[in-house]
Coordinates of N, CA and C in Angstrom, one line a residue:
Chain A
X1 N 108.7 99.9 105.2 CA 108.2 101.3 105.2 C 106.8 101.4 105.6
X2 N 106.4 102.7 106.0 CA 105.1 102.9 106.5 C 104.1 103.1 105.3
X3 N 102.9 102.6 105.5 CA 101.8 102.8 104.5 C 100.5 103.1 105.3
X4 N 99.7 103.8 104.6 CA 98.4 104.2 105.2 C 97.3 103.8 104.2
X5 N 96.3 103.1 104.7 CA 95.2 102.6 103.8 C 93.9 103.2 104.3
X6 N 93.1 103.6 103.3 CA 91.9 104.3 103.6 C 90.8 103.8 102.6
X7 N 89.6 103.4 103.2 CA 88.6 102.9 102.3 C 87.2 103.2 102.9
X8 N 86.2 103.3 102.0 CA 86.3 103.1 100.5 C 86.8 104.4 99.8
X9 N 87.1 104.3 98.6 CA 87.6 105.4 97.8 C 86.5 106.4 97.5
X10 N 85.3 105.9 97.2 CA 84.1 106.7 96.9 C 82.9 106.1 97.6
X11 N 82.0 107.0 98.0 CA 80.8 106.5 98.7 C 79.6 107.4 98.5
X12 N 78.5 106.9 98.1 CA 77.3 107.7 97.9 C 76.3 107.2 99.0
X13 N 75.8 108.1 99.8 CA 74.9 107.7 100.9 C 73.7 108.6 101.0
X14 N 72.5 108.1 101.3 CA 71.4 109.0 101.4 C 71.4 109.7 102.8
X15 N 70.7 110.9 102.8 CA 70.6 111.7 104.0 C 70.0 110.8 105.1
X16 N 70.5 110.9 106.3 CA 69.9 110.1 107.4 C 70.5 108.7 107.6
X17 N 71.4 108.3 106.7 CA 72.0 107.0 106.8 C 73.3 107.1 107.6
X18 N 73.7 105.9 108.2 CA 75.0 106.0 109.0 C 76.2 105.9 108.1
X19 N 77.4 106.3 108.7 CA 78.6 106.3 108.0 C 79.7 105.7 108.8
X20 N 80.6 104.9 108.1 CA 81.8 104.4 108.8 C 82.9 104.4 107.8
X21 N 83.9 105.2 108.0 CA 85.1 105.2 107.2 C 86.3 104.7 108.0
X22 N 87.1 103.9 107.4 CA 88.2 103.3 108.1 C 89.5 103.6 107.6
X23 N 90.5 103.7 108.4 CA 91.9 104.1 108.1 C 92.8 103.2 108.9
X24 N 93.8 102.6 108.3 CA 94.8 101.8 109.0 C 96.2 102.2 108.6
X25 N 97.1 102.1 109.5 CA 98.5 102.4 109.2 C 99.3 101.2 109.4
X26 N 100.3 100.9 108.6 CA 101.2 99.8 108.7 C 102.6 100.3 108.8
X27 N 103.5 99.5 109.5 CA 104.9 99.8 109.5 C 105.3 100.8 110.6
X28 N 104.5 101.1 111.5 CA 104.9 102.0 112.6 C 104.0 101.7 113.8
X29 N 104.4 102.2 114.9 CA 103.6 102.0 116.1 C 103.4 103.3 116.8
X30 N 102.3 103.4 117.6 CA 101.9 104.6 118.3 C 101.9 105.8 117.4
X31 N 101.3 105.8 116.3 CA 101.3 107.0 115.4 C 100.3 108.0 116.0
X32 N 100.5 109.3 115.6 CA 99.4 110.2 115.8 C 98.5 110.1 114.5
X33 N 97.2 110.1 114.7 CA 96.3 109.9 113.6 C 95.3 111.1 113.5
X34 N 94.9 111.4 112.3 CA 94.1 112.6 112.0 C 93.1 112.2 111.0
X35 N 91.9 112.9 111.1 CA 90.9 113.0 110.0 C 90.8 114.4 109.6
X36 N 90.8 114.7 108.3 CA 90.6 116.0 107.7 C 89.5 115.9 106.7
X37 N 88.8 117.0 106.5 CA 87.8 117.1 105.4 C 88.1 118.3 104.5
X38 N 87.9 118.0 103.2 CA 88.0 119.1 102.2 C 86.7 119.2 101.5
X39 N 86.1 120.4 101.7 CA 84.9 120.7 100.9 C 85.3 121.1 99.5
X40 N 84.4 121.0 98.6 CA 84.7 121.2 97.1 C 85.3 122.6 96.9
X41 N 86.5 122.6 96.3 CA 87.2 123.8 95.9 C 87.8 124.6 97.1
X42 N 88.0 123.9 98.2 CA 88.4 124.6 99.4 C 89.6 123.9 100.1
X43 N 90.2 124.5 101.1 CA 91.3 123.9 101.8 C 90.8 122.8 102.7
X44 N 91.8 122.2 103.4 CA 91.5 121.1 104.3 C 91.3 121.6 105.8
X45 N 90.4 121.0 106.4 CA 90.0 121.3 107.8 C 90.2 120.1 108.7
X46 N 90.9 120.3 109.8 CA 91.2 119.2 110.7 C 89.9 118.9 111.5
X47 N 89.5 117.6 111.5 CA 88.2 117.2 112.2 C 88.6 116.6 113.6
X48 N 89.5 115.6 113.5 CA 89.8 114.8 114.7 C 91.3 114.5 114.7
X49 N 91.8 114.3 116.0 CA 93.2 114.1 116.2 C 93.3 113.1 117.3
X50 N 94.2 112.1 117.2 CA 94.4 111.1 118.2 C 95.8 110.8 118.5
X51 N 96.2 110.8 119.8 CA 97.6 110.5 120.1 C 97.7 109.0 120.6
X52 N 96.6 108.3 120.8 CA 96.7 107.0 121.3 C 95.3 106.3 121.3
X53 N 95.3 105.0 121.6 CA 94.0 104.3 121.7 C 93.0 105.0 122.6
X54 N 91.8 105.2 122.1 CA 90.8 105.8 122.9 C 90.9 107.2 123.2
X55 N 92.0 107.9 122.7 CA 92.2 109.3 122.9 C 91.9 110.1 121.7
X56 N 90.8 110.8 121.7 CA 90.3 111.6 120.5 C 90.1 113.0 120.9
X57 N 90.6 113.9 120.1 CA 90.4 115.4 120.2 C 89.6 115.8 119.0
X58 N 88.6 116.6 119.3 CA 87.7 117.1 118.2 C 88.0 118.6 118.0
X59 N 88.2 119.0 116.7 CA 88.6 120.4 116.4 C 87.4 121.2 116.2
X60 N 86.3 120.7 115.7 CA 85.1 121.4 115.3 C 83.8 120.7 115.7
X61 N 82.8 121.4 116.2 CA 81.6 120.7 116.5 C 80.9 120.3 115.2
X62 N 80.3 119.1 115.2 CA 79.8 118.6 114.0 C 79.0 117.3 114.2
X63 N 78.5 116.8 113.1 CA 77.7 115.6 113.1 C 78.5 114.3 113.1
X64 N 79.8 114.4 113.2 CA 80.6 113.2 113.0 C 81.3 112.9 114.3
X65 N 81.8 111.7 114.4 CA 82.6 111.2 115.6 C 83.7 110.4 115.1
X66 N 84.7 110.2 116.0 CA 85.9 109.3 115.6 C 86.2 108.4 116.7
X67 N 86.8 107.3 116.4 CA 87.2 106.3 117.4 C 88.5 105.7 117.0
X68 N 89.2 105.2 118.0 CA 90.5 104.6 117.7 C 90.6 103.3 118.6
X69 N 90.0 102.2 118.0 CA 89.9 101.0 118.8 C 91.2 100.2 118.9
X70 N 92.1 100.4 118.0 CA 93.4 99.8 118.0 C 94.5 100.8 117.7
X71 N 95.7 100.5 118.0 CA 96.8 101.5 117.8 C 96.9 102.1 116.5
X72 N 96.7 101.3 115.4 CA 96.9 101.8 114.1 C 95.6 101.8 113.2
X73 N 94.5 102.0 113.9 CA 93.2 102.0 113.3 C 92.4 103.2 113.7
X74 N 91.9 104.0 112.8 CA 91.1 105.2 113.1 C 89.9 105.2 112.3
X75 N 88.7 105.4 112.9 CA 87.4 105.2 112.3 C 86.6 106.5 112.4
X76 N 86.1 107.0 111.3 CA 85.2 108.2 111.3 C 83.8 107.7 111.1
X77 N 82.9 108.2 111.9 CA 81.5 107.7 111.9 C 80.5 108.8 112.0
X78 N 79.3 108.5 111.6 CA 78.1 109.3 111.8 C 76.9 108.4 112.0
X79 N 76.0 108.8 112.8 CA 74.7 108.0 113.0 C 73.7 108.4 111.9
X80 N 73.7 109.7 111.6 CA 72.8 110.2 110.5 C 73.4 111.2 109.7
X81 N 73.7 110.9 108.4 CA 74.4 111.9 107.6 C 73.5 113.0 107.2
X82 N 74.1 114.2 107.0 CA 73.5 115.4 106.5 C 74.0 115.7 105.1
X83 N 73.3 116.5 104.4 CA 73.8 116.9 103.1 C 75.2 117.6 103.2
X84 N 75.3 118.4 104.2 CA 76.5 119.2 104.4 C 77.7 118.3 104.8
X85 N 77.5 117.0 105.0 CA 78.6 116.1 105.3 C 79.4 115.7 104.0
X86 N 78.8 116.0 102.9 CA 79.5 115.7 101.6 C 80.9 116.3 101.6
X87 N 81.8 115.6 101.0 CA 83.2 116.2 100.9 C 84.2 115.1 100.7
X88 N 85.4 115.5 100.7 CA 86.6 114.6 100.6 C 87.2 114.4 101.9
X89 N 87.3 113.2 102.4 CA 87.8 112.9 103.7 C 89.1 112.2 103.6
X90 N 90.1 112.8 104.3 CA 91.5 112.3 104.3 C 91.9 111.9 105.7
X91 N 92.5 110.7 105.8 CA 93.2 110.3 107.0 C 94.7 110.5 106.9
X92 N 95.3 110.8 108.0 CA 96.8 111.0 108.0 C 97.4 110.5 109.2
X93 N 98.7 110.2 109.2 CA 99.4 109.8 110.3 C 100.7 110.6 110.4
X94 N 101.3 110.7 111.7 CA 102.6 111.2 111.9 C 103.2 110.5 113.0
X95 N 104.6 110.6 113.1 CA 105.3 110.0 114.2 C 105.2 111.0 115.4
X96 N 105.9 110.7 116.4 CA 105.9 111.6 117.6 C 106.8 112.8 117.4
X97 N 106.5 113.9 118.1 CA 107.3 115.1 118.0 C 107.1 115.8 116.7
X98 N 108.0 116.6 116.3 CA 107.9 117.5 115.1 C 108.3 116.6 113.9
X99 N 107.3 115.9 113.3 CA 107.6 115.0 112.2 C 106.5 115.3 111.2
X100 N 106.7 115.0 109.9 CA 105.7 115.3 108.9 C 104.5 114.4 108.9
X101 N 103.4 114.9 108.4 CA 102.2 114.2 108.2 C 102.2 113.5 106.9
X102 N 101.6 112.3 106.8 CA 101.5 111.5 105.6 C 100.0 111.2 105.4
X103 N 99.5 111.4 104.2 CA 98.0 111.3 104.0 C 97.7 110.0 103.2
X104 N 96.5 109.5 103.5 CA 95.9 108.4 102.7 C 95.4 109.0 101.4
X105 N 94.8 108.2 100.6 CA 94.3 108.6 99.3 C 92.9 109.2 99.3
X106 N 92.2 109.2 100.5 CA 91.0 109.9 100.7 C 89.8 109.1 100.3
X107 N 88.6 109.5 100.8 CA 87.3 109.0 100.5 C 86.4 110.1 100.0
X108 N 85.9 110.0 98.8 CA 85.0 111.0 98.3 C 83.5 110.6 98.7
X109 N 82.9 111.4 99.6 CA 81.6 111.1 100.1 C 80.6 112.0 99.5
X110 N 79.5 111.5 98.9 CA 78.4 112.3 98.4 C 77.2 111.9 99.2
X111 N 76.5 112.8 99.8 CA 75.3 112.6 100.6 C 74.2 113.1 99.7
X112 N 73.2 112.2 99.4 CA 72.1 112.6 98.4 C 70.8 112.7 99.1
Chain B
X1 N 94.0 131.1 116.2 CA 95.0 130.2 115.7 C 95.9 130.9 114.6
X2 N 96.8 130.1 114.2 CA 97.8 130.6 113.2 C 97.0 130.8 111.8
X3 N 97.4 131.9 111.1 CA 96.9 132.1 109.8 C 97.9 131.8 108.7
X4 N 97.5 131.1 107.7 CA 98.4 130.7 106.6 C 97.8 131.3 105.3
X5 N 98.6 132.1 104.6 CA 98.1 132.7 103.4 C 99.0 132.3 102.2
X6 N 98.4 131.9 101.1 CA 99.2 131.5 100.0 C 98.9 132.4 98.8
X7 N 100.0 132.6 98.0 CA 99.8 133.4 96.8 C 100.7 132.9 95.7
X8 N 100.3 133.1 94.4 CA 99.0 133.6 94.0 C 97.9 132.5 94.2
X9 N 96.6 132.8 94.2 CA 95.6 131.8 94.3 C 95.5 130.9 93.0
X10 N 95.8 131.5 91.9 CA 95.7 130.8 90.6 C 96.9 131.3 89.8
X11 N 97.4 130.3 89.0 CA 98.6 130.6 88.1 C 98.5 129.7 86.9
X12 N 98.6 130.3 85.7 CA 98.6 129.6 84.5 C 99.9 129.9 83.7
X13 N 100.6 128.8 83.4 CA 101.9 129.0 82.8 C 102.0 128.0 81.6
X14 N 102.9 128.4 80.7 CA 103.3 127.5 79.6 C 104.3 126.4 80.1
X15 N 104.2 125.3 79.4 CA 105.2 124.2 79.7 C 106.6 124.8 79.6
X16 N 107.5 124.5 80.5 CA 108.9 124.9 80.4 C 109.1 126.2 81.3
X17 N 108.1 126.8 81.7 CA 108.3 128.1 82.5 C 108.6 127.7 84.0
X18 N 109.2 128.7 84.6 CA 109.5 128.6 86.1 C 108.4 129.3 86.9
X19 N 108.3 128.9 88.1 CA 107.3 129.6 89.0 C 107.7 129.6 90.4
X20 N 107.2 130.6 91.2 CA 107.5 130.7 92.6 C 106.1 130.8 93.3
X21 N 105.9 129.9 94.3 CA 104.7 130.0 95.1 C 105.1 130.4 96.5
X22 N 104.2 131.3 97.1 CA 104.6 131.8 98.4 C 103.6 131.4 99.4
X23 N 104.1 131.2 100.7 CA 103.3 130.9 101.8 C 103.7 131.8 103.0
X24 N 102.8 132.6 103.5 CA 103.1 133.5 104.7 C 102.3 132.9 105.8
X25 N 102.9 132.9 107.0 CA 102.2 132.5 108.2 C 102.4 133.5 109.4
X26 N 101.5 133.5 110.3 CA 101.3 134.6 111.2 C 102.1 134.3 112.5
X27 N 102.7 133.1 112.7 CA 103.3 132.9 114.0 C 104.5 131.9 113.8
X28 N 105.3 131.7 114.8 CA 106.4 130.7 114.6 C 105.8 129.3 114.4
X29 N 106.6 128.5 113.7 CA 106.1 127.1 113.4 C 107.1 126.1 113.8
X30 N 106.5 124.9 114.1 CA 107.4 123.7 114.4 C 107.5 122.8 113.2
X31 N 106.5 123.0 112.3 CA 106.4 122.1 111.2 C 105.8 122.9 110.0
X32 N 106.4 122.7 108.8 CA 105.9 123.3 107.6 C 106.0 122.3 106.5
X33 N 104.9 122.0 105.8 CA 105.0 121.1 104.7 C 104.4 121.7 103.5
X34 N 104.9 121.3 102.3 CA 104.3 121.6 101.0 C 103.8 120.3 100.4
X35 N 102.5 120.4 99.9 CA 101.9 119.3 99.3 C 101.5 119.6 97.9
X36 N 101.4 118.6 97.0 CA 100.8 118.8 95.7 C 99.5 117.9 95.7
X37 N 98.4 118.4 95.4 CA 97.2 117.6 95.3 C 96.9 117.4 93.8
X38 N 96.9 116.2 93.4 CA 96.8 115.9 92.0 C 95.3 115.8 91.6
X39 N 94.9 115.7 90.4 CA 93.5 115.7 89.9 C 92.7 114.6 90.6
X40 N 93.2 113.6 91.1 CA 92.5 112.5 91.8 C 92.4 112.8 93.3
X41 N 92.9 113.9 93.7 CA 92.7 114.3 95.1 C 93.8 113.9 96.1
X42 N 94.8 113.1 95.5 CA 95.8 112.6 96.4 C 96.7 113.8 96.8
X43 N 97.1 113.8 98.1 CA 98.0 114.8 98.6 C 99.4 114.2 98.7
X44 N 100.3 114.7 97.8 CA 101.6 114.2 97.7 C 102.6 115.1 98.5
X45 N 103.3 114.5 99.5 CA 104.3 115.2 100.2 C 105.4 115.7 99.3
X46 N 105.6 117.0 99.3 CA 106.8 117.5 98.5 C 108.0 117.8 99.4
X47 N 107.7 118.6 100.5 CA 108.8 118.9 101.4 C 108.3 119.1 102.8
X48 N 109.1 118.6 103.7 CA 109.0 118.9 105.1 C 110.1 119.9 105.5
X49 N 109.7 121.2 105.7 CA 110.7 122.2 105.7 C 110.4 123.4 106.7
X50 N 110.5 123.1 108.0 CA 110.2 124.2 109.0 C 111.2 125.3 108.9
X51 N 112.4 125.0 108.3 CA 113.4 126.1 108.1 C 114.4 125.6 107.1
X52 N 115.1 126.5 106.5 CA 116.2 126.2 105.5 C 115.7 126.0 104.1
X53 N 116.6 125.3 103.3 CA 116.3 125.1 101.9 C 116.5 123.6 101.6
X54 N 115.6 123.1 100.7 CA 115.7 121.7 100.3 C 115.4 121.7 98.8
X55 N 116.0 120.7 98.1 CA 115.8 120.5 96.7 C 115.5 119.1 96.4
X56 N 114.5 118.9 95.4 CA 114.2 117.5 94.9 C 113.9 117.6 93.5
X57 N 114.9 117.4 92.6 CA 114.7 117.4 91.2 C 114.5 118.9 90.8
X58 N 113.3 119.0 90.1 CA 113.0 120.4 89.6 C 112.3 121.3 90.6
X59 N 112.1 120.7 91.8 CA 111.4 121.4 92.8 C 112.4 121.8 93.9
X60 N 112.2 123.0 94.5 CA 113.0 123.3 95.7 C 112.1 124.2 96.6
X61 N 112.5 124.3 97.8 CA 111.7 125.1 98.8 C 112.7 125.7 99.8
X62 N 112.3 126.9 100.2 CA 113.0 127.7 101.2 C 112.0 128.2 102.2
X63 N 112.4 128.0 103.5 CA 111.6 128.6 104.6 C 112.5 129.5 105.4
X64 N 112.0 130.8 105.5 CA 112.7 131.8 106.4 C 111.9 131.9 107.6
X65 N 112.1 131.1 108.6 CA 111.3 131.1 109.8 C 111.2 132.4 110.5
X66 N 112.3 133.1 110.6 CA 112.3 134.4 111.3 C 111.4 135.4 110.6
X67 N 111.2 135.3 109.3 CA 110.4 136.3 108.6 C 109.0 135.7 108.2
X68 N 108.8 134.4 108.7 CA 107.5 133.8 108.6 C 107.0 133.7 107.2
X69 N 107.8 133.1 106.3 CA 107.4 132.8 105.0 C 108.1 131.6 104.4
X70 N 107.5 131.0 103.4 CA 108.2 129.9 102.7 C 107.9 130.0 101.2
X71 N 108.8 129.6 100.4 CA 108.7 129.7 99.0 C 108.9 128.3 98.3
X72 N 108.1 128.0 97.4 CA 108.2 126.7 96.6 C 108.5 127.1 95.2
X73 N 109.7 126.6 94.7 CA 110.1 126.9 93.3 C 109.9 125.7 92.4
X74 N 109.3 125.9 91.3 CA 109.1 124.8 90.3 C 109.8 125.3 89.0
X75 N 110.8 124.6 88.6 CA 111.5 124.9 87.4 C 111.1 124.0 86.2
X76 N 111.2 124.6 85.0 CA 111.0 123.8 83.8 C 109.6 123.0 83.9
X77 N 108.6 123.7 84.1 CA 107.3 123.1 84.4 C 106.8 122.1 83.4
X78 N 106.1 121.1 83.8 CA 105.6 120.1 83.0 C 104.1 120.0 83.2
X79 N 103.3 119.5 82.3 CA 101.9 119.4 82.4 C 101.5 118.6 83.6
X80 N 102.3 117.7 84.0 CA 102.0 116.8 85.2 C 102.2 117.6 86.5
X81 N 102.7 118.8 86.4 CA 102.9 119.6 87.6 C 101.5 120.3 87.9
X82 N 100.6 120.3 87.0 CA 99.3 120.9 87.3 C 98.6 120.3 88.5
X83 N 97.8 121.2 89.2 CA 97.1 120.8 90.4 C 97.1 121.9 91.4
X84 N 96.8 121.5 92.6 CA 96.8 122.5 93.7 C 97.9 122.3 94.7
X85 N 98.6 123.3 95.0 CA 99.8 123.3 95.9 C 99.4 123.9 97.2
X86 N 99.5 123.1 98.3 CA 99.2 123.5 99.6 C 100.4 123.7 100.5
X87 N 100.4 124.7 101.3 CA 101.3 124.9 102.3 C 100.5 124.6 103.6
X88 N 101.2 124.0 104.6 CA 100.5 123.6 105.8 C 101.5 123.7 107.0
X89 N 101.1 124.2 108.1 CA 102.0 124.4 109.3 C 101.4 123.9 110.6
X90 N 102.3 123.7 111.5 CA 101.9 123.4 112.9 C 102.6 124.4 113.7
X91 N 101.9 125.1 114.6 CA 102.5 126.1 115.4 C 102.3 125.8 116.9
X92 N 103.3 125.9 117.7 CA 103.2 125.7 119.1 C 102.6 124.3 119.5
X93 N 101.6 124.3 120.4 CA 101.1 123.0 120.8 C 99.8 122.6 120.0
X94 N 99.7 123.1 118.8 CA 98.5 122.8 118.0 C 98.5 121.3 117.6
X95 N 97.3 120.7 117.4 CA 97.2 119.3 117.3 C 97.5 118.8 115.9
X96 N 97.3 119.6 114.9 CA 97.5 119.1 113.5 C 97.9 120.3 112.6
X97 N 98.1 120.0 111.3 CA 98.5 120.9 110.3 C 97.3 121.9 110.1
X98 N 97.6 123.2 110.0 CA 96.7 124.2 109.5 C 97.1 124.5 108.0
X99 N 96.1 124.3 107.1 CA 96.4 124.5 105.7 C 96.1 125.9 105.2
X100 N 96.8 126.4 104.2 CA 96.5 127.5 103.5 C 95.4 127.1 102.4
X101 N 94.9 128.1 101.7 CA 93.8 127.8 100.7 C 94.4 127.2 99.4
X102 N 95.7 127.2 99.2 CA 96.3 126.6 98.1 C 96.5 127.5 96.9
X103 N 97.4 127.1 96.0 CA 97.6 127.8 94.7 C 97.2 126.8 93.7
X104 N 96.3 127.2 92.8 CA 95.9 126.3 91.7 C 96.7 126.6 90.5
X105 N 97.6 125.6 90.1 CA 98.5 125.8 89.0 C 98.1 125.0 87.8
X106 N 98.0 125.7 86.7 CA 97.7 125.0 85.4 C 98.9 125.2 84.5
X107 N 99.5 124.1 84.0 CA 100.6 124.1 83.0 C 100.0 123.7 81.7
X108 N 100.1 124.7 80.8 CA 99.5 124.4 79.4 C 100.6 123.9 78.5
X109 N 100.3 122.9 77.6 CA 101.3 122.4 76.7 C 101.7 123.4 75.6

């Protein structure tokens, strides 16, 4: 069966520091991969979407970037964190076509 | 882009009660999912239901695609049902799910 791993679970970083969050999927090949962010008390916003290695679509302009160095690996990065980057970050995967999305357990990021 | 509206925004019920959560969307959809976000933030897949009716234990869902709405039914509520319920859709060639703002459900013992 397919599983999705996301780490770390929580992270506290100072303003101006770099960020790297990693997500990996097991048990499937060529998944669609997603990064979402949830601000406190609000809904989820799609940040990045990838249909294949090296193919990244960005939904909103921001201080973050994403990369997909391997088929089942998706990385969310920042060179310099802002206070406004605080939030709950969730990685998700789906198969091809009209198939459901499955989410990881998320990373709670606090920028101080 | 597509608009997703959920109602009610907040709901407080006693254990054992039944509830109906509604999701309205502004365009035709290829994908509609219901999620339960637990107190730890995990998003649990409840239903993948772009059309029709499905049931899973005490939960069931119905999507009437032609009228652009979906309903989530919870029967015999338990305290563990508390949390936020999200409806999310994909319309046309959109890249990912668009989420509603959620319904915050509190089940009191």
